[in-house]
Coordinates of C-alpha atoms and ligand atoms in Angstrom, one line a residue:
X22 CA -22.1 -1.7 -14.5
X23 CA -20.3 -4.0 -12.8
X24 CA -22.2 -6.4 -10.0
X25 CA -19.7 -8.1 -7.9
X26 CA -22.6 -9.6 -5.3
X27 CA -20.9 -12.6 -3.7
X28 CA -17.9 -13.3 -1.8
X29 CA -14.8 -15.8 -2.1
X30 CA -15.1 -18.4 0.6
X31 CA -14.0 -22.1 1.5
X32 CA -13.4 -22.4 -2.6
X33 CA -16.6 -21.1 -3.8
X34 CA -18.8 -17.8 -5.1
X35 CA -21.5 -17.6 -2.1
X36 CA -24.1 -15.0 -0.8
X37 CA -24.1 -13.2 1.8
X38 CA -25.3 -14.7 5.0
X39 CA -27.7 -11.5 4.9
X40 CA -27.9 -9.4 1.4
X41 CA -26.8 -6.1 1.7
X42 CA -25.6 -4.3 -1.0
X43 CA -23.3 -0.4 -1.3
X44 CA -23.2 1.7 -4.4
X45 CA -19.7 1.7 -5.8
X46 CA -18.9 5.6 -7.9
X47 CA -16.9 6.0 -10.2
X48 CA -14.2 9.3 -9.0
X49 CA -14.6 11.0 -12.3
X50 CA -17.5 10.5 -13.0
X51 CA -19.3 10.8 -9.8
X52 CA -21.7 7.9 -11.3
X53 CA -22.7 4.7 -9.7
X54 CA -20.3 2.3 -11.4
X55 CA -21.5 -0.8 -9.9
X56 CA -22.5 -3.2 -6.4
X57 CA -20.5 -5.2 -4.2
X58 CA -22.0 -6.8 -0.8
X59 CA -21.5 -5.1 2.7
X60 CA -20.5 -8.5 4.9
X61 CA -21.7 -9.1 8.1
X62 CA -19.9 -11.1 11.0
X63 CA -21.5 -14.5 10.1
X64 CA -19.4 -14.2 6.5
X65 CA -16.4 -13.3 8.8
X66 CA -16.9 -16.6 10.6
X67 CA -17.7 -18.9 7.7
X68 CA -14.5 -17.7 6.3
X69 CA -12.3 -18.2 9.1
X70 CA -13.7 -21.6 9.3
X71 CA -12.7 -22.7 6.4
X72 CA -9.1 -20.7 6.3
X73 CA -9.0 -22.7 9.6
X74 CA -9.7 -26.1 8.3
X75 CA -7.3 -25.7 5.3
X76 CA -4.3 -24.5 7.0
X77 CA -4.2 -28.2 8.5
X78 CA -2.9 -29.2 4.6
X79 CA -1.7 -26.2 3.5
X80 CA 0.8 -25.3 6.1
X81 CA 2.1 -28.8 5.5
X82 CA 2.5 -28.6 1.5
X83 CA 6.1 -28.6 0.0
X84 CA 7.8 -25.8 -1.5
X85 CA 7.5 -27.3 -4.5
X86 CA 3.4 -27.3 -4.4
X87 CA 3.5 -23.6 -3.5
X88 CA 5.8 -22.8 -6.1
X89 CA 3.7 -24.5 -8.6
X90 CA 0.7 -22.6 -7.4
X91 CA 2.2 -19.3 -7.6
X92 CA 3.5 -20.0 -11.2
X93 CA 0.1 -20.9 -11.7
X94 CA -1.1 -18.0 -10.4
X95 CA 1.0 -15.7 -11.8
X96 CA 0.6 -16.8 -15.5
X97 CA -3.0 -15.9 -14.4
X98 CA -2.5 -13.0 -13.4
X99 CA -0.2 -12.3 -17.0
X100 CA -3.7 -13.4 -18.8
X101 CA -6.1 -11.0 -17.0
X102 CA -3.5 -8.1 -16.4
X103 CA -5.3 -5.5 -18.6
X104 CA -8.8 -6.2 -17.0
X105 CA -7.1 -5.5 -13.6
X106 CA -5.7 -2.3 -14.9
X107 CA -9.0 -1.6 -16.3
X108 CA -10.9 -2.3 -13.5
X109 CA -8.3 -0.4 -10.7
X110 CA -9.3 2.8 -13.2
X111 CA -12.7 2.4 -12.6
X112 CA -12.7 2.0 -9.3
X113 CA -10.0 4.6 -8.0
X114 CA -9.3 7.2 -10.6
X115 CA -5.9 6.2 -11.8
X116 CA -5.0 7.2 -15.3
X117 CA -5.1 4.0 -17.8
X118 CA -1.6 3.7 -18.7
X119 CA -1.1 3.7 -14.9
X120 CA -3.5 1.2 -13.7
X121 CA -2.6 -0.9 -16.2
X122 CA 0.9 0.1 -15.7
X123 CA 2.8 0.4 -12.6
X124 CA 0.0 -0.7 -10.4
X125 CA -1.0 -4.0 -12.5
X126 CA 3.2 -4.6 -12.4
X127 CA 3.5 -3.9 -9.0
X128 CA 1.5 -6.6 -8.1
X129 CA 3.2 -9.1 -10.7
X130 CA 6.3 -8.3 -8.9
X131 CA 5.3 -9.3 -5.6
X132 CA 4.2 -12.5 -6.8
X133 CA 7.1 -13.3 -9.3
X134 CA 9.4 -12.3 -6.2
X135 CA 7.5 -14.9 -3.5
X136 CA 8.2 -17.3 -6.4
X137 CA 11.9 -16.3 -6.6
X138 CA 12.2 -15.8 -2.9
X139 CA 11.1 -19.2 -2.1
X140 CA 12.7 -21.5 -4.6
X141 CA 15.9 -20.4 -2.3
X142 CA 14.0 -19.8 1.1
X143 CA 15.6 -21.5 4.2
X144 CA 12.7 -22.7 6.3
X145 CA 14.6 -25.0 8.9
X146 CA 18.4 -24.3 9.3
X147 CA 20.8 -25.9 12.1
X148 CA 22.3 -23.5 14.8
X149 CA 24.5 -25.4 17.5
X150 CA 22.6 -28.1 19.0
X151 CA 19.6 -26.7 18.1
X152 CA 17.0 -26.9 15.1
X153 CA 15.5 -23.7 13.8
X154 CA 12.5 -23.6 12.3
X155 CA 10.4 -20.6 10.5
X156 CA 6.3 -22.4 10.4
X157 CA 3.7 -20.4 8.9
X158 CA 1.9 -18.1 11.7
X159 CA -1.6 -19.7 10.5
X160 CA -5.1 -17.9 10.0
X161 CA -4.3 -14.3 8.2
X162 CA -6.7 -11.4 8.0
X163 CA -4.9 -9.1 5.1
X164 CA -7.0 -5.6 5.5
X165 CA -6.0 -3.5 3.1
X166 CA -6.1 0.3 1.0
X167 CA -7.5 1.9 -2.3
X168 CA -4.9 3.5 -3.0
X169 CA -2.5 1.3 -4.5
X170 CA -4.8 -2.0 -4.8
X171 CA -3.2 -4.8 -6.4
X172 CA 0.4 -3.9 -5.0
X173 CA -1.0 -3.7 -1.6
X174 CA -2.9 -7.2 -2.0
X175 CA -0.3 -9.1 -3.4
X176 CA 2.3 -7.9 -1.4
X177 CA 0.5 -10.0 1.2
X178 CA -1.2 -12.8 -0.7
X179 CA 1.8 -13.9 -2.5
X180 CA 3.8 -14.6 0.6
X181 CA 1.0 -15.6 3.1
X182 CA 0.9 -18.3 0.1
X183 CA 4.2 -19.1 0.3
X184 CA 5.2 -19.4 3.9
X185 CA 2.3 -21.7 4.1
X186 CA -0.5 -19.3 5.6
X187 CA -4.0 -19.4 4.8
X188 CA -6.0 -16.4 4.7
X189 CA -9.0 -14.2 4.5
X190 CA -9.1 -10.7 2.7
X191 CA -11.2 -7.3 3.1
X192 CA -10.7 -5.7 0.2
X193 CA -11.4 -1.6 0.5
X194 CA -15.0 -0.8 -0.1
X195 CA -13.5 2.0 -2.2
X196 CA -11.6 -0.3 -4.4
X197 CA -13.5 -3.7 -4.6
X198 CA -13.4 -4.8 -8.5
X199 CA -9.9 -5.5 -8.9
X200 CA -9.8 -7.6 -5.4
X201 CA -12.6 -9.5 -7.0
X202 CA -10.8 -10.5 -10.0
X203 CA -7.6 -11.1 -8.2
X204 CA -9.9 -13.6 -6.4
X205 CA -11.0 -15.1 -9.9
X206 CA -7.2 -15.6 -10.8
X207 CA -6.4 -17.2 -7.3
X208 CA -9.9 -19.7 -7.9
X209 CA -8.8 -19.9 -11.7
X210 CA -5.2 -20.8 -11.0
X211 CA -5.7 -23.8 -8.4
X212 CA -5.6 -22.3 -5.1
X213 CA -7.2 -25.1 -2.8
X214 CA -10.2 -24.5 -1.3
X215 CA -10.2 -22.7 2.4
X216 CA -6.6 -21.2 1.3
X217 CA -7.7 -18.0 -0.1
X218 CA -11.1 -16.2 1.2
X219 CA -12.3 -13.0 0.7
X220 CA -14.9 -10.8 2.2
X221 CA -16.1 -7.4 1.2
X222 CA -17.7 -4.8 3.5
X223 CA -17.1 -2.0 5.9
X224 CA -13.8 -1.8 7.9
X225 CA -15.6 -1.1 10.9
X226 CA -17.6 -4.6 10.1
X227 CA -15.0 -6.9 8.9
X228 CA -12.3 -5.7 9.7
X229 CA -12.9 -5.4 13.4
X230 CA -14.4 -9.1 13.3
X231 CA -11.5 -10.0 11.9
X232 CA -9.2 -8.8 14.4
X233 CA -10.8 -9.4 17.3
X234 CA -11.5 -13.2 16.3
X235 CA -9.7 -16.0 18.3
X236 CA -9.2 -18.1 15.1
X237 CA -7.3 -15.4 13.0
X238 CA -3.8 -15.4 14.1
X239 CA -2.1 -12.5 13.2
X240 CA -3.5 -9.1 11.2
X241 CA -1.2 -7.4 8.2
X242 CA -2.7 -3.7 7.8
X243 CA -2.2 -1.0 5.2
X244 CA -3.9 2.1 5.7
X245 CA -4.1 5.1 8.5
X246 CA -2.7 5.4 11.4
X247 CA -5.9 6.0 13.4
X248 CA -7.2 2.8 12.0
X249 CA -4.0 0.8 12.6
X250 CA -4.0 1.7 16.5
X251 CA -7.1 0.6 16.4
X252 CA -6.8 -2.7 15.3
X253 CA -3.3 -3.2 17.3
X254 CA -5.8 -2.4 20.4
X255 CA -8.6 -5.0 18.9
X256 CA -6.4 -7.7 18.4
X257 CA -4.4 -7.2 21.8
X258 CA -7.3 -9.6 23.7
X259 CA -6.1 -12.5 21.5
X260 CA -2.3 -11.6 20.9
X261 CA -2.2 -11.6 17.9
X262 CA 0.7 -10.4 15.7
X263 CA -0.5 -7.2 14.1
X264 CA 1.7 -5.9 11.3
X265 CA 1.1 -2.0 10.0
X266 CA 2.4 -0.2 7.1
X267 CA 0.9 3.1 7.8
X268 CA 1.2 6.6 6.3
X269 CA 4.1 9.2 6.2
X270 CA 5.1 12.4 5.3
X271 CA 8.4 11.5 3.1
X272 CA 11.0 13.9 2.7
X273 CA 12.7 14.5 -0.5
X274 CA 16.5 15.7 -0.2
X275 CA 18.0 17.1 -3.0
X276 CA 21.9 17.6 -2.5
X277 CA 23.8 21.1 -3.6
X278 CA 25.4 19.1 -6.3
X279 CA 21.9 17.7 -8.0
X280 CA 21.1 19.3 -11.3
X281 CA 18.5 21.1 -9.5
X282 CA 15.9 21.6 -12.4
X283 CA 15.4 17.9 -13.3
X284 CA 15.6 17.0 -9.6
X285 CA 13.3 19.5 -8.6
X286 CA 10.6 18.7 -12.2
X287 CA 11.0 14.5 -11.0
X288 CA 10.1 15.2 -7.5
X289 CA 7.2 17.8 -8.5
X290 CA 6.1 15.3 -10.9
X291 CA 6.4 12.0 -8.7
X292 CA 4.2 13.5 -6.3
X293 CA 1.2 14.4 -8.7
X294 CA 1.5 10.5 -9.4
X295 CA -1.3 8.4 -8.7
X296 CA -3.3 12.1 -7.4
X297 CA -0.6 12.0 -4.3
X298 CA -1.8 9.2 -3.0
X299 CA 1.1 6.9 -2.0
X300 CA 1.8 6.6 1.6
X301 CA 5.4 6.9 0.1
X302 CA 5.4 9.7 -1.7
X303 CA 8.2 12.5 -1.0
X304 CA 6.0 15.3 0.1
X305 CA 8.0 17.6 1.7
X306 CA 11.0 18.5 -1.3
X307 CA 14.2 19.9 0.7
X308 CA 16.4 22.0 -1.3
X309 CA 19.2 24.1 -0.2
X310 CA 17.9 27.7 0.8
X311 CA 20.7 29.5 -1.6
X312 CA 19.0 27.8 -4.4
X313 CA 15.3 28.4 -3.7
X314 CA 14.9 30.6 -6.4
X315 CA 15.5 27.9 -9.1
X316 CA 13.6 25.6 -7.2
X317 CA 10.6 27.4 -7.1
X318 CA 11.0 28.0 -11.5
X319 CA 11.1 24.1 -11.9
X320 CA 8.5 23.0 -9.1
X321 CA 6.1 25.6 -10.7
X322 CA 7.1 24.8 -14.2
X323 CA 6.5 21.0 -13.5
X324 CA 3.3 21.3 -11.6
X325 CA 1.6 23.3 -14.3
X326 CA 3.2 21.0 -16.7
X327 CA 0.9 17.9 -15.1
X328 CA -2.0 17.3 -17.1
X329 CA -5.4 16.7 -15.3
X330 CA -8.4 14.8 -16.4
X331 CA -10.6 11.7 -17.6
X332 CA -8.6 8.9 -16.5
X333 CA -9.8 6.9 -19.6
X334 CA -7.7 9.5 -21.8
X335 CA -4.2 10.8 -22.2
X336 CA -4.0 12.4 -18.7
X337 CA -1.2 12.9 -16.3
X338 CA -3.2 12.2 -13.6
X339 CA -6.6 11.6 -12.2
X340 CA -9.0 12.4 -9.8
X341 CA -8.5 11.6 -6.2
X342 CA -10.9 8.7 -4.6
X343 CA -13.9 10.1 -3.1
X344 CA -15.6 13.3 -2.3
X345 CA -14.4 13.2 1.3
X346 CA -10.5 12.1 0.0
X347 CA -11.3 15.7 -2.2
X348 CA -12.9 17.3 0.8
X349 CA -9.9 16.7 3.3
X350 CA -7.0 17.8 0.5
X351 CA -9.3 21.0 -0.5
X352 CA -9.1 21.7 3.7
X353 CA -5.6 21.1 3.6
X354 CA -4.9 23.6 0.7
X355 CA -7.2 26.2 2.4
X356 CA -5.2 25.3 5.7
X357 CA -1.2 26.2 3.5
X358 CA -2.8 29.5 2.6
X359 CA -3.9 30.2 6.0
X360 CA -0.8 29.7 8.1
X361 CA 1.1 31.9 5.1
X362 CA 3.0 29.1 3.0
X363 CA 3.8 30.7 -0.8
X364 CA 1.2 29.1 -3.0
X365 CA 3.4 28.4 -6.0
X366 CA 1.2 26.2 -8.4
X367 CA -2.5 25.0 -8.1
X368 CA -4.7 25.8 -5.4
X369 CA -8.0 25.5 -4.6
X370 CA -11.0 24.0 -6.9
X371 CA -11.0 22.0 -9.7
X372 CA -8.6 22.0 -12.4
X373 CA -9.9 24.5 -15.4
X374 CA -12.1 22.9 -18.0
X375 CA -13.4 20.2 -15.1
X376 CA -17.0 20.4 -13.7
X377 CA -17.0 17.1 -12.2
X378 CA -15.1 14.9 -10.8
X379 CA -13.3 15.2 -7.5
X380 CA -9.8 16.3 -9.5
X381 CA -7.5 18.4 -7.5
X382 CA -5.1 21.0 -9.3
X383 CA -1.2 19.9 -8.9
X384 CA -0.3 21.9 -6.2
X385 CA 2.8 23.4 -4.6
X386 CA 3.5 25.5 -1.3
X387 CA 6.9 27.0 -0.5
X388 CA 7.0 27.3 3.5
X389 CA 8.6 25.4 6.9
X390 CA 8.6 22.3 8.4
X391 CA 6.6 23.7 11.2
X392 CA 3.5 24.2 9.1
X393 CA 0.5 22.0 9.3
X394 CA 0.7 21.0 5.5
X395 CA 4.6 20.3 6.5
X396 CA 3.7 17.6 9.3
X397 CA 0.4 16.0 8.3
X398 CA 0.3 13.6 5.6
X399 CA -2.4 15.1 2.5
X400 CA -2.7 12.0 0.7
X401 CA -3.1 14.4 -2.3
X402 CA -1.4 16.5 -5.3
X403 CA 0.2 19.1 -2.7
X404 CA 3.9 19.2 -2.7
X405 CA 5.4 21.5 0.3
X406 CA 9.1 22.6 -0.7
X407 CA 11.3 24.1 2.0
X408 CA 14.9 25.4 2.3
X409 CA 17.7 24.2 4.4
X410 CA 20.8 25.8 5.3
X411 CA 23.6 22.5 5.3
X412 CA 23.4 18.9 5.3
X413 CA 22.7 18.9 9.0
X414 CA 19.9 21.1 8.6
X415 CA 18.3 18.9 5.9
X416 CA 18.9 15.7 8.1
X417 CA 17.3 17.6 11.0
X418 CA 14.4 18.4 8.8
X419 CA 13.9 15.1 7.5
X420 CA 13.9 14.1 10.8
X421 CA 11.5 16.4 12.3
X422 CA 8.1 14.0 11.4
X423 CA 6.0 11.5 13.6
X424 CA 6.0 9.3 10.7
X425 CA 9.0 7.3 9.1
X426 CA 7.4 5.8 6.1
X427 CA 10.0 6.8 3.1
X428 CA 12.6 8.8 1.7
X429 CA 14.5 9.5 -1.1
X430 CA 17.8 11.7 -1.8
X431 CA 18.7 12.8 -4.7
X432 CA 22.8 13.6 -5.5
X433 CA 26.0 13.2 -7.7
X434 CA 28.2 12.1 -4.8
X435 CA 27.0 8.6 -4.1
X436 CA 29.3 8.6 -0.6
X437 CA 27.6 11.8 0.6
X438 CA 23.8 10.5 -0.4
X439 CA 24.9 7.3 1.9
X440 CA 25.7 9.3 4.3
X441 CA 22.5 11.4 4.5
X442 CA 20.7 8.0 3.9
X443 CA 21.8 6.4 7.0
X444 CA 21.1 9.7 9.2
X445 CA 17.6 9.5 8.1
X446 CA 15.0 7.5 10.1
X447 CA 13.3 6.4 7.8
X448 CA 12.3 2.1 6.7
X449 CA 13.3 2.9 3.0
X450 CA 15.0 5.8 0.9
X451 CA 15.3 6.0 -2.8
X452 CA 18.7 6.9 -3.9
X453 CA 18.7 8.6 -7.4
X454 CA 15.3 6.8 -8.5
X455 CA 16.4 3.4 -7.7
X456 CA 13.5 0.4 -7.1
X457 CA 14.1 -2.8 -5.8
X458 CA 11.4 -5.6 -5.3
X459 CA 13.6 -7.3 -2.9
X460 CA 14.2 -4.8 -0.7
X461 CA 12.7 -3.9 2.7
X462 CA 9.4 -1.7 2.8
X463 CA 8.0 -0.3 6.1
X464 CA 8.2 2.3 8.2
X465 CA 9.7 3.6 11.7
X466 CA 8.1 5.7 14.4
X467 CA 4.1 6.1 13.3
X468 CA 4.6 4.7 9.8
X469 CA 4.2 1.3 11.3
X470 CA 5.9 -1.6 12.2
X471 CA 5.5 -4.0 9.2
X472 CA 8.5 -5.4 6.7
X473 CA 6.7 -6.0 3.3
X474 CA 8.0 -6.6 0.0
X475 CA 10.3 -9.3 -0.8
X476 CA 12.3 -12.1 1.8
X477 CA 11.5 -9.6 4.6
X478 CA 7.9 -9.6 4.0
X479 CA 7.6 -13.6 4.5
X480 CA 9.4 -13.1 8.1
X481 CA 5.6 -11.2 8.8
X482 CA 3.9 -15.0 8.4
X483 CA 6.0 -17.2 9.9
X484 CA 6.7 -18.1 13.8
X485 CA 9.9 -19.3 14.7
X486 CA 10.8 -22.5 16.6
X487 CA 13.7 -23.9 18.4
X488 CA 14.1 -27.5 18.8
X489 CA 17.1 -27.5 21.5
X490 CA 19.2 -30.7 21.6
X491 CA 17.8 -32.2 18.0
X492 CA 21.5 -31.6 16.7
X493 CA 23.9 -32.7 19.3
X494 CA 27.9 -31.8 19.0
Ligands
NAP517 P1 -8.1 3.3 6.2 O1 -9.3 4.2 6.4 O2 -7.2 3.1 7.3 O3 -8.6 2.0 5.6 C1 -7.8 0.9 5.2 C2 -8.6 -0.4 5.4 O4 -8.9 -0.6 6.7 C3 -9.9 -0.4 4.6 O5 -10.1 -1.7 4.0 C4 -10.9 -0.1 5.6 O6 -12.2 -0.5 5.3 C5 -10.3 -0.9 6.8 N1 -10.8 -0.4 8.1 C6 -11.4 0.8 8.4 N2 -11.7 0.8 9.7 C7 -11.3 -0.4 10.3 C8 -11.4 -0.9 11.6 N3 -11.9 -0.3 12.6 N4 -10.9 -2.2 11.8 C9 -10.3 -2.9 10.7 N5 -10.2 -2.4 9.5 C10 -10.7 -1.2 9.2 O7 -7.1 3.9 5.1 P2 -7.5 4.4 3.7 O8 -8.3 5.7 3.9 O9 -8.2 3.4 2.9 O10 -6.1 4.7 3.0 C11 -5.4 5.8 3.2 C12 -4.3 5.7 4.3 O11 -3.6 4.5 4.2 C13 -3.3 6.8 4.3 O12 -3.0 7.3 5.6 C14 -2.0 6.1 3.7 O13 -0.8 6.7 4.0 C15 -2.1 4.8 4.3 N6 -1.4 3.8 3.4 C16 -0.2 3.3 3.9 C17 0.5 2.4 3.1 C18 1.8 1.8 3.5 O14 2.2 0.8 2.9 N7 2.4 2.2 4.6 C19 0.0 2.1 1.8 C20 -1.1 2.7 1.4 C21 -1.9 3.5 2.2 P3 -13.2 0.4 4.5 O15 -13.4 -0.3 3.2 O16 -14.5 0.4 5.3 O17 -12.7 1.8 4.4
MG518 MG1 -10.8 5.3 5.4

């Protein structure tokens, strides 16, 4: 049982202004798996104080401190890795070797690359007569998701740190343990005191405390869209700078000259990853309508091929978060059925052998961009693959979302998966699996407006100042 009662603030373990406490449960096991502390306003405040008084030194340190501290931190981090990956499959549902996999490394990354990033980062540069400064923004509520918890913390913390920023977190009440021992690591490895603050509790709470407060200067968001709009509205009184990486409905291109099977099986597969809960995942596979029949063999093949159960074991994949996460993506599979998409693989109920748990079976629809399960993001295991006719077509398709998030194509000629990349409005697309902590991550159109991940995401915490005149000719 884990009891994490007390909140990160101004250097220090403290109580809750006023106790108040909410049942953490474990998504396989549908047990209570421990306590954390619903905030109240008052906490808000106390931490914003103290973010506010230390951003007076902080914003003023050299590189060379903040490089130090995120060495620091990151060595940390290296020490408690497996305890983070432990704790991330406690409290969401991911597999073992994945929370202590690719989640644990994603948020290594971000800090190793704020380290990299800033050893070379040009903070004041000359332009004409002019001085050009980039200043930390100041006081940063960081609000973020379950779904991919320590990438989505440190993809802020790290370079909040190292523009300069200082900060206060609300972890998700859904995923609280590993943000609490992140917060150990940051106390453990030196971060001054005010810095770093974190508060746990409802969105609704802290969240909207937090952006509506005149002492927090600028919001970065991960999560829905609904919830996004409503903090851009929240924190319009104060103008403040609101960045959002919101959801998406990715589409997943694979070219006439793919190997179509082991395109087809990596897409299936990728999207049962993590349950289907990346905002990034590709969840609408486009394959040429001549070749639907083999797509439909390895899609099905690959699905049924995903092994479901006990995250603690040797498991493909989990259960999704919460009863209502299993509630929504059971309504959404009813939903495929009803408006006639070709139910492939999976379906509705739990997985066979499973009695408990809120596991979802690895599921695939054939059917058209028009359909409901087509244009609304799941946030589950369901994969919807649809034919196009040409390249056009597929762009067009692609194309045809509200959201902008991601994007991947998959292809033997490189110039012709360029091409189809840049016709795609998308923030990021994956060419042939690549990664890249350095590049870009955001989205267009509803996906948000936010530039995370490496030097783009430290542009997020810094203003920008011209000193005209300071270099005359
Ligand atoms: P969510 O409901 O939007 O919650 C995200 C965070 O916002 C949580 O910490 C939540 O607190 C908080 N929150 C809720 N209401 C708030 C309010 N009125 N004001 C301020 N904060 C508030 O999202 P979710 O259900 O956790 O995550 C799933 C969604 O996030 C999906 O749509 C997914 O696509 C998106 N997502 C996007 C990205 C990306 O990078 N683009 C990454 C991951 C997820 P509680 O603890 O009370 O819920
Ligand atoms: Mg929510």
């Amino acid at each position: 049982m884990r009891d994490y009662l007390k909140f990160y603030i101004d250097g220090q373990w403290v109580d809750p202004v006023t106790p108040k406490t909410a049942e953490v449960i474990n998504p396989a096991t549908e047990a209570v798996s421990g306590h954390i502390s619903l905030g109240s306003t008052a906490d808000v405040d106390k931490a914003v104080a103290a973010a506010r008084r230390a951003f007076e030194t902080w914003s003023v340190t050299s590189v060379q401190e903040r490089i130090d501290l995120l060495q620091s931190i990151l060595a940390e981090y290296e020490r408690r890795e497996r305890e983070l990956g432990e704790a991330v499959t406690e409290e969401m549902g991911a597999p073992l070797a994945l929370g202590c996999g690719f989640h644990t490394l994603l948020g290594k990354g971000h800090i190793g690359t704020a380290l990299e990033v800033l050893k070379n980062f040009k903070f004041e540069e000359t332009h004409g007569p002019s001085i050009i400064r980039k200043e930390p923004i100041g006081v940063c509520g960081l609000i973020t998701p379950w779904n991919w918890p320590m990438n989505q913390t440190c993809v802020k913390i790290a370079p909040a740190l190292a523009t300069g920023c200082t900060m206060i977190l609300k972890p998700p009440q859904l995923a609280p343990y590993s943000a609490h021992i992140l917060a150990e690591i940051l106390h453990d490895a030196g971060t001054p005191a005010g810095v770093f603050n974190m508060v746990q509790g409802q969105g609704s709470v802290i969240g909207t405390h937090l952006s509506t407060h005149p002492d927090v200067d600028m919001i970065s968001f991960t999560g829905s869209e609904p919830v996004g709009v409503q903090i851009t509205k929240d924190a319009a009184e104060t103008v403040k700078r609101v960045g959002l990486e919101l959801g998406g409905k990715s589409a997943w291109i694979v070219l006439d000259d793919a190997s179509m099977a082991a395109n087809v099986a990596g897409a299936t597969a990728g999207m049962m990853g993590n349950s289907g809960q990346t905002c990034s995942a590709g969840s609408r596979l486009l394959v040429p309508a001549s070749r639907m029949d083999e797509a439909i063999a390895a899609a099905t093949e690959a699905a049924n091929g995903v092994t479901v159960g006990d995250p603690a074991g040797n498991f493909a994949m989990g259960p999704v978060v919460s009863k209502s996460q299993y509630n929504i993506i059971q309504d959404y599979i009813q939903k495929g059925i009803d408006e006639g998409a070709q139910l492939i693989a999976g379906g509705l109920g739990l997985p066979e052998g499973i009695d408990k748990g809120w596991f979802v079976r690895p599921t695939v629809f054939v059917g058209n961009n028009q359909m409901v399960i087509a244009r609304q993001e799941i946030f589950g295991p369901v994969l919807v693959v649809i034919g196009y006719n040409d390249i056009d077509d597929a762009v067009a398709i692609a194309n045809d979302s509200t959201f902008g998030l991601g994007g991947y194509v998959s292809g033997e000629d490189l110039d012709l998966a360029r091409d189809v990349s840049r016709r795609m409005r998308t923030g990021a697309i994956w060419v042939n699996g690549g990664f890249d902590f350095n590049a870009p991550f955001g989205g267009y159109k509803r996906s948000g407006n936010g530039r995370e991940w490496g030097e783009h995401g430290f542009t997020e915490y810094l203003e920008i100042k011209a000193i005209i005149g300071a270099n005359p000719a």
